[in-house]
CSV table of C-alpha atoms in Angstrom, one decimal:
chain,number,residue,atom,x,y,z
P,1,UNK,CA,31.9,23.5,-93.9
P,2,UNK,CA,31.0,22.2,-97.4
P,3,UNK,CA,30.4,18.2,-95.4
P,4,UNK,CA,28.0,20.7,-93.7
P,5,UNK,CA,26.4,21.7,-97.2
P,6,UNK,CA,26.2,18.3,-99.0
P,7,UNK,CA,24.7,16.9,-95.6
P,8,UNK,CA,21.9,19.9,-95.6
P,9,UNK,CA,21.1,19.1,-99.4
P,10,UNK,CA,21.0,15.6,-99.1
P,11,UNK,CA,18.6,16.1,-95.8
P,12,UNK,CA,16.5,17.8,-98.4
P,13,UNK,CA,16.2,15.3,-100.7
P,14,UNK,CA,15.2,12.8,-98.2
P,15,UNK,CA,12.6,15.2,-96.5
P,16,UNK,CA,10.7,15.3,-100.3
P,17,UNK,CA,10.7,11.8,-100.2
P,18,UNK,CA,9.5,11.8,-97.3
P,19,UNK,CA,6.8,14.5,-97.8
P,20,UNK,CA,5.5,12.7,-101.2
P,21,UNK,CA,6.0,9.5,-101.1
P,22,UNK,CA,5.5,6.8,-97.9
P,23,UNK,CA,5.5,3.7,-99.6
P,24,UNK,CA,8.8,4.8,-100.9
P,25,UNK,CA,10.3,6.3,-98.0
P,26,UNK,CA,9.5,2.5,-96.0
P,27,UNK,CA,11.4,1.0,-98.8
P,28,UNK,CA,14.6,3.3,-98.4
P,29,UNK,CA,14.4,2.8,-94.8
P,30,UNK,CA,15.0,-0.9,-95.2
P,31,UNK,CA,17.9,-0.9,-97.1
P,32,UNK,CA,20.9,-0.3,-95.7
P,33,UNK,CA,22.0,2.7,-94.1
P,34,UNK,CA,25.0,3.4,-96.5
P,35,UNK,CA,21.9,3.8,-99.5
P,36,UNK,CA,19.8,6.2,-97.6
P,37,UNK,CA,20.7,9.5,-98.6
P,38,UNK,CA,22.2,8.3,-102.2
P,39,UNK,CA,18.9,7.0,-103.0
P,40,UNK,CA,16.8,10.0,-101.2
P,41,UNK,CA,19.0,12.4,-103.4
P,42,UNK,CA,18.1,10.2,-107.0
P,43,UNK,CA,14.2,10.3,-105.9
P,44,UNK,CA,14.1,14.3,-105.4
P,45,UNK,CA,15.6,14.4,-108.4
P,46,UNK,CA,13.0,12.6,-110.5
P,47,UNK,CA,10.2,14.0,-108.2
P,48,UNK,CA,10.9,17.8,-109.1
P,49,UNK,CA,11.4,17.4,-112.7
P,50,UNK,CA,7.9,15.1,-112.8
P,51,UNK,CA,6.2,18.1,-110.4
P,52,UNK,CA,7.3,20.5,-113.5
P,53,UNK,CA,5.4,18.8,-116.0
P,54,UNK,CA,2.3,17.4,-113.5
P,55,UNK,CA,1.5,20.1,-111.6
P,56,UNK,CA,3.0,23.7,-112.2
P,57,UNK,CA,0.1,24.8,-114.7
P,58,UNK,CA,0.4,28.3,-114.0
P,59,UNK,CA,3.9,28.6,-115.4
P,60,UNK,CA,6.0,28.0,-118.5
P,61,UNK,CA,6.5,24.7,-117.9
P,62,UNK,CA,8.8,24.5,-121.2
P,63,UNK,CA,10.7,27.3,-119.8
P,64,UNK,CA,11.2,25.5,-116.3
P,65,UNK,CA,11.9,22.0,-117.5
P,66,UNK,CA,14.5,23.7,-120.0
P,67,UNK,CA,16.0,25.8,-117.0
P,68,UNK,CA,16.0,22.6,-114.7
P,69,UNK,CA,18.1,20.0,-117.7
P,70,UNK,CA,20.6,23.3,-117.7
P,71,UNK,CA,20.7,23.9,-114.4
P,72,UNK,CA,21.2,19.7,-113.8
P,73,UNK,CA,23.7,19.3,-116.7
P,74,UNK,CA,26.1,22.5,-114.9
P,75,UNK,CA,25.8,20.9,-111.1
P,76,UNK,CA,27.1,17.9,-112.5
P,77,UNK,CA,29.9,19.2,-114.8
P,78,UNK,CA,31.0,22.0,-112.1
P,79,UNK,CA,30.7,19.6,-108.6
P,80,UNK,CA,28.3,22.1,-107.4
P,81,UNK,CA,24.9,23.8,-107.2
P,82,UNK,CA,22.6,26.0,-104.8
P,83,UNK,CA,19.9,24.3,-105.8
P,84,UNK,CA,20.0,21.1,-102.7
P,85,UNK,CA,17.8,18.6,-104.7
P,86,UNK,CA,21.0,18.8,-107.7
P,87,UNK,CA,23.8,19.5,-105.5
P,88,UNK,CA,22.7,16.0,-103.6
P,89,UNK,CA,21.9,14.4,-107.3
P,90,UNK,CA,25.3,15.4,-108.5
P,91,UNK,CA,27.0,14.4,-105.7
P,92,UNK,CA,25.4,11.3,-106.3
P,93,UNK,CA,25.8,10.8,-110.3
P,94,UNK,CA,29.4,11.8,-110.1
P,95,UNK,CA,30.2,9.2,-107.0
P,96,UNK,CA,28.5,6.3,-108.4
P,97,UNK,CA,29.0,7.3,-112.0
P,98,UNK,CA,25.8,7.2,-113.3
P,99,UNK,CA,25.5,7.6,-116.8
P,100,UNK,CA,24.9,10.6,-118.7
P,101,UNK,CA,22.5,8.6,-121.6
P,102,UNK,CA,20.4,7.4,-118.0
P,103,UNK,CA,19.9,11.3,-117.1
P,104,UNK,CA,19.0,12.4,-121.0
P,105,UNK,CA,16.1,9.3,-120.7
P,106,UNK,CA,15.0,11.1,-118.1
P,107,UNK,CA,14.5,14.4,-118.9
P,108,UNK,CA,13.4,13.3,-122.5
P,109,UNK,CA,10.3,11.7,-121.2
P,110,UNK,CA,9.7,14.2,-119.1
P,111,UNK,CA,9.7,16.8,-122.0
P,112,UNK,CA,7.0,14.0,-123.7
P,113,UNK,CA,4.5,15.1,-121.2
P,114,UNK,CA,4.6,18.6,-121.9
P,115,UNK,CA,3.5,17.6,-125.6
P,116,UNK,CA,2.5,14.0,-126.2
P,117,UNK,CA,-1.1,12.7,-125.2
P,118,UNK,CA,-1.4,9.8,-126.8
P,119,UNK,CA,1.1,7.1,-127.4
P,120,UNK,CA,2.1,4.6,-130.5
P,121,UNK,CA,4.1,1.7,-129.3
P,122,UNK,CA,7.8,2.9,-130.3
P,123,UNK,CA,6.9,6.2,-128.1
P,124,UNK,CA,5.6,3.9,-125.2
P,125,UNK,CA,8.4,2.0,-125.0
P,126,UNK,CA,10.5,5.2,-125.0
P,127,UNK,CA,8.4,7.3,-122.5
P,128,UNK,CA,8.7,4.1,-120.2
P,129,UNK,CA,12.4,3.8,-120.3
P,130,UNK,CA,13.0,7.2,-119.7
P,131,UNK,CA,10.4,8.0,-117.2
P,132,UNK,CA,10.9,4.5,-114.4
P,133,UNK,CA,13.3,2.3,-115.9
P,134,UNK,CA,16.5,4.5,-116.1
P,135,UNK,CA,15.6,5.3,-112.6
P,136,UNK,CA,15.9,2.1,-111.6
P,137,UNK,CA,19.6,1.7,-113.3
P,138,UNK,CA,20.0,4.8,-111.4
P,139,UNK,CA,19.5,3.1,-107.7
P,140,UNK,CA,21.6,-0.4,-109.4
P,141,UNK,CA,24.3,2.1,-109.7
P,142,UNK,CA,24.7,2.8,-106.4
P,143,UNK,CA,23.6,-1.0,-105.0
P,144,UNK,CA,26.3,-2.2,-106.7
P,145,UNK,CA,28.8,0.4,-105.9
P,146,UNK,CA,31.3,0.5,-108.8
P,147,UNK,CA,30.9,-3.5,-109.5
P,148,UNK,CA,30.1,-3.7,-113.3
P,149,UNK,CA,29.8,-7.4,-113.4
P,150,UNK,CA,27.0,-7.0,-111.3
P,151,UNK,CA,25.6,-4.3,-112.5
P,152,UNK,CA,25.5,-5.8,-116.1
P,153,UNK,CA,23.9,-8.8,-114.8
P,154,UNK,CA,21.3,-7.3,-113.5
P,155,UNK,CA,20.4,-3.9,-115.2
P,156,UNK,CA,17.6,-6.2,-117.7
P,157,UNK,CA,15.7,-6.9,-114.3
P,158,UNK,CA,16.1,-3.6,-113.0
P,159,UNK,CA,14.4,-2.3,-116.0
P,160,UNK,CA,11.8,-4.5,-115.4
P,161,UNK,CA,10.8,-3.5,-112.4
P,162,UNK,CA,11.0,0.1,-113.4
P,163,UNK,CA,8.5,-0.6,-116.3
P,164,UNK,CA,6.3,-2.7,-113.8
P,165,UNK,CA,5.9,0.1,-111.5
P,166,UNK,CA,5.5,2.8,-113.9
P,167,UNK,CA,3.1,0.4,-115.9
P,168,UNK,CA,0.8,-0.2,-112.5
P,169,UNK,CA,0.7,4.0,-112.1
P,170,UNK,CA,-0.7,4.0,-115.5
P,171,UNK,CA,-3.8,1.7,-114.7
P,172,UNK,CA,-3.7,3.5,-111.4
P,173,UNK,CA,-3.8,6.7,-112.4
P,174,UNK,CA,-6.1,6.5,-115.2
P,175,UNK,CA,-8.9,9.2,-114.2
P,176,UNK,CA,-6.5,12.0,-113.3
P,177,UNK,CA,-4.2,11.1,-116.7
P,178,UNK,CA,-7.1,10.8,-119.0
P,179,UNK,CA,-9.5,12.8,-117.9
P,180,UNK,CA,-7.4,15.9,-115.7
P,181,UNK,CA,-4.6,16.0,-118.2
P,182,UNK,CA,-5.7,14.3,-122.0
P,183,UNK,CA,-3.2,11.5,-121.5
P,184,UNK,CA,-3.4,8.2,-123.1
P,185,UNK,CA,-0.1,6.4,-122.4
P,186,UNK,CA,-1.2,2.6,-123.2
P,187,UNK,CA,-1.1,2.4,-127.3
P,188,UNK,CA,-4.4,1.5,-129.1
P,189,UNK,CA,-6.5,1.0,-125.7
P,190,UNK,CA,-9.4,4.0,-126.1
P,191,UNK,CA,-10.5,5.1,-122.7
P,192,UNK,CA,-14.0,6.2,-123.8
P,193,UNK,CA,-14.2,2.4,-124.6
P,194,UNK,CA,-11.9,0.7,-122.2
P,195,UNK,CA,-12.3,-3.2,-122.0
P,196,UNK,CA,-11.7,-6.1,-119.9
P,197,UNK,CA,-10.2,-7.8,-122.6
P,198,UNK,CA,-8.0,-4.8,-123.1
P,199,UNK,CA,-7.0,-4.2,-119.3
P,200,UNK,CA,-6.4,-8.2,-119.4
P,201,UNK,CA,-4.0,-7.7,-122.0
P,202,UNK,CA,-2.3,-4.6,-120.0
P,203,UNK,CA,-2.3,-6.8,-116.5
P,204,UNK,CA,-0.5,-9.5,-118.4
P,205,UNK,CA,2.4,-7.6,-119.6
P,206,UNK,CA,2.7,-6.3,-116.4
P,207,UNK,CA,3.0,-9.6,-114.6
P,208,UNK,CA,5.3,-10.8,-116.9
P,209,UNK,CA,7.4,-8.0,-116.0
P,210,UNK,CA,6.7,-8.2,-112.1
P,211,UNK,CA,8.1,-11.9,-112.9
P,212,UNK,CA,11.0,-11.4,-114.8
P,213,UNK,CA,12.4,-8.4,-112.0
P,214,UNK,CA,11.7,-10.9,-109.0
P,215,UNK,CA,14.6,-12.7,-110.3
P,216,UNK,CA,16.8,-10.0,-110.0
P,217,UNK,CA,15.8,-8.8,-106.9
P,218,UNK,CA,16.6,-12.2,-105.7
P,219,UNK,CA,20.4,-11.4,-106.6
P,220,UNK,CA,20.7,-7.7,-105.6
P,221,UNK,CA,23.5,-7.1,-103.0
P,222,UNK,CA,22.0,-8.1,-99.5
P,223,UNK,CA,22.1,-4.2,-98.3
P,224,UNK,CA,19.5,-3.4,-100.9
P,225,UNK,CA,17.7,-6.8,-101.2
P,226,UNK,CA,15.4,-5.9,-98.4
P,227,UNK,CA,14.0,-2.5,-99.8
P,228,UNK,CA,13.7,-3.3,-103.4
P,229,UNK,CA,11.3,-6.9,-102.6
P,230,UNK,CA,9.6,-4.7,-100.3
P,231,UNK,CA,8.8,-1.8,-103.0
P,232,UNK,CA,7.7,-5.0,-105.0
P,233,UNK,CA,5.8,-6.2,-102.9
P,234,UNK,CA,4.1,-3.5,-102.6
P,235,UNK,CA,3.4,-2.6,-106.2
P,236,UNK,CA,2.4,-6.4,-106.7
P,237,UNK,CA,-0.2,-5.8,-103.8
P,238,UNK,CA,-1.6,-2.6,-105.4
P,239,UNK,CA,-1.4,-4.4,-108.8
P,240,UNK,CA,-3.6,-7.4,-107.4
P,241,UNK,CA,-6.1,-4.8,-106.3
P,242,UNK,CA,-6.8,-3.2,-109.7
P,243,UNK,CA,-6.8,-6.7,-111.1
P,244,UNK,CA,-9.5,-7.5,-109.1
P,245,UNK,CA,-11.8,-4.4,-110.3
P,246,UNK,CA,-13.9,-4.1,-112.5
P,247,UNK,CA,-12.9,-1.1,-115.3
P,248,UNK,CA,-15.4,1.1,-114.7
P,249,UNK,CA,-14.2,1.4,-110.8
P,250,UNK,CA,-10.7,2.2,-112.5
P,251,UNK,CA,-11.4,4.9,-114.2
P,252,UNK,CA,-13.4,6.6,-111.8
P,253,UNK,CA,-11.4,6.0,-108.4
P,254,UNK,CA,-7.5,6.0,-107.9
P,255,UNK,CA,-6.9,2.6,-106.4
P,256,UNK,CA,-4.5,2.7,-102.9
P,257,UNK,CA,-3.3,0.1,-100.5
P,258,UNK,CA,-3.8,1.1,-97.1
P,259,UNK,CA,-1.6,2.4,-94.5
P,260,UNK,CA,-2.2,-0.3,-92.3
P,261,UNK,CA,-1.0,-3.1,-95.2
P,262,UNK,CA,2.0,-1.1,-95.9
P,263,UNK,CA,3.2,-1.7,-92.6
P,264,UNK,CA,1.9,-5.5,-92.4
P,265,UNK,CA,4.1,-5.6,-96.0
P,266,UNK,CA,7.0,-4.1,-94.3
P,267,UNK,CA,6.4,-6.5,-91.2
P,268,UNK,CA,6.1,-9.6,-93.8
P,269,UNK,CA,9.5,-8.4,-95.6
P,270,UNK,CA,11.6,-8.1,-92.7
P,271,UNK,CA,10.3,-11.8,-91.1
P,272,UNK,CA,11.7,-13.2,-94.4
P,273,UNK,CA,14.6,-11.5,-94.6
P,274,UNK,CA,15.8,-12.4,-90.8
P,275,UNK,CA,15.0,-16.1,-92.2
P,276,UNK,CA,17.1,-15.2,-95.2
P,277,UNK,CA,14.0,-16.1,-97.4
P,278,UNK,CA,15.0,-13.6,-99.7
């Protein structure tokens, strides 16, 4: 019964995707089947560990992040946990061998939150690898399913597009992290006195990163080629959207892109994928 057991706990993993996350969920569902549930299982993952620090205020969240590094660190060493969101991860990490230096990033950043507001540019780059682009060496792992070569070639894109994304959520998410929770993760940008020519300077580091990761996507493994340029897509989309406003309407509204032109991107992916476009 324990194929009955790992099946249950990855199930989990992709119902809290599911539950949080649609854009992401529509690019897992596009890659190929064989990454479903391995890349379901890396998402809850991240997910719980960033709920700890984002929204459990009426706990230790010290205490629970602390409990949750253990409790990942013994799953993975012993093969096994109770817990279904790290008996999926560890099935995961352990099959694909994913790093243990990628999992420390991780939980390193996430510790950040509990005491860092604001951010010089050695601790930005730091919170940024930890927090999206290790994640995204996470996925390559298992995209390129034990080939190094590959992997080499294109972990510096992958990180890219981890810092992209992450990057975009910052200007996104600038009213709840400033004002909800005192964060200030772009260095030297004041958000009492936010500028265009400062947000300019933000939106052209991220393009340059959105530019640098579409070459890589262009030279993932066909199974995953699909779902990653959509998730791009998708970020770029939402990206052109907060280019567009002014940053006044950025810090008082959290920009979206609309159910309706997730769908049309999803539509628009798959139409150049059949005409192996990308």
């Amino acid at each position: 019964m324990m194929a009955l057991f790992n099946q249950t706990a990855l199930e989990c993993s992709k119902l809290i995707t599911e539950n949080y996350s649609t854009s992401f969920t529509l690019g897992i569902k596009t890659l190929d089947r064989k990454f479903h549930l391995p890349i379901y299982a890396i998402y809850g993952f991240v997910r719980f560990a960033d709920e700890i620090v984002d929204t459990f205020h009426d706990f230790d969240k010290k205490t629970l992040l602390d409990r949750f590094r253990h409790d990942t660190y013994q799953a993975i060493e012993e093969g096994i946990s109770l817990n279904p969101v790290l008996q999926s991860f560890q099935m995961v990490v352990r099959q694909y061998s994913i790093e243990r230096e990628l999992i420390d990033a991780f939980l390193k950043s996430m510790e950040m939150d509990l005491y860092l507001q604001d951010y010089d540019s050695k601790g930005y780059s730091e919170y940024i690898y930890g927090s999206a682009e290790v994640v995204g060496l996470m996925c390559l792992r298992v995209f390129c399913e034990g080939n190094c070569s590959d992997y080499d070639r294109l972990r510096e894109p992958a990180r890219k597009l981890g810092a992209a994304f992450q990057k975009v959520n910052f200007l996104r998410d600038i009213k709840s992290d400033y004002q909800e929770r005192g964060r200030t993760y772009f260095p030297g940008v004041d958000f009492n006195d936010f500028s265009r020519g400062a947000k300019e300077l933000i939106e052209n580091d991220i393009q340059q990163d959105f530019d640098e990761a579409y070459i890589g996507i262009m030279n993932l493994p066909r199974g995953a080629r699909m779902g990653v340029y959509l998730a791009y897509t998708y970020y770029q989309t939402l990206f052109n959207k907060i280019k567009a406003l002014p940053v006044t309407q950025i810090q008082t509204e959290r920009v979206r892109v609309p159910d309706a032109k997730k769908i049309a991107l999803l539509a628009q992916t798959y139409l150049k994928y059949r005409l192996n476009v990308i």
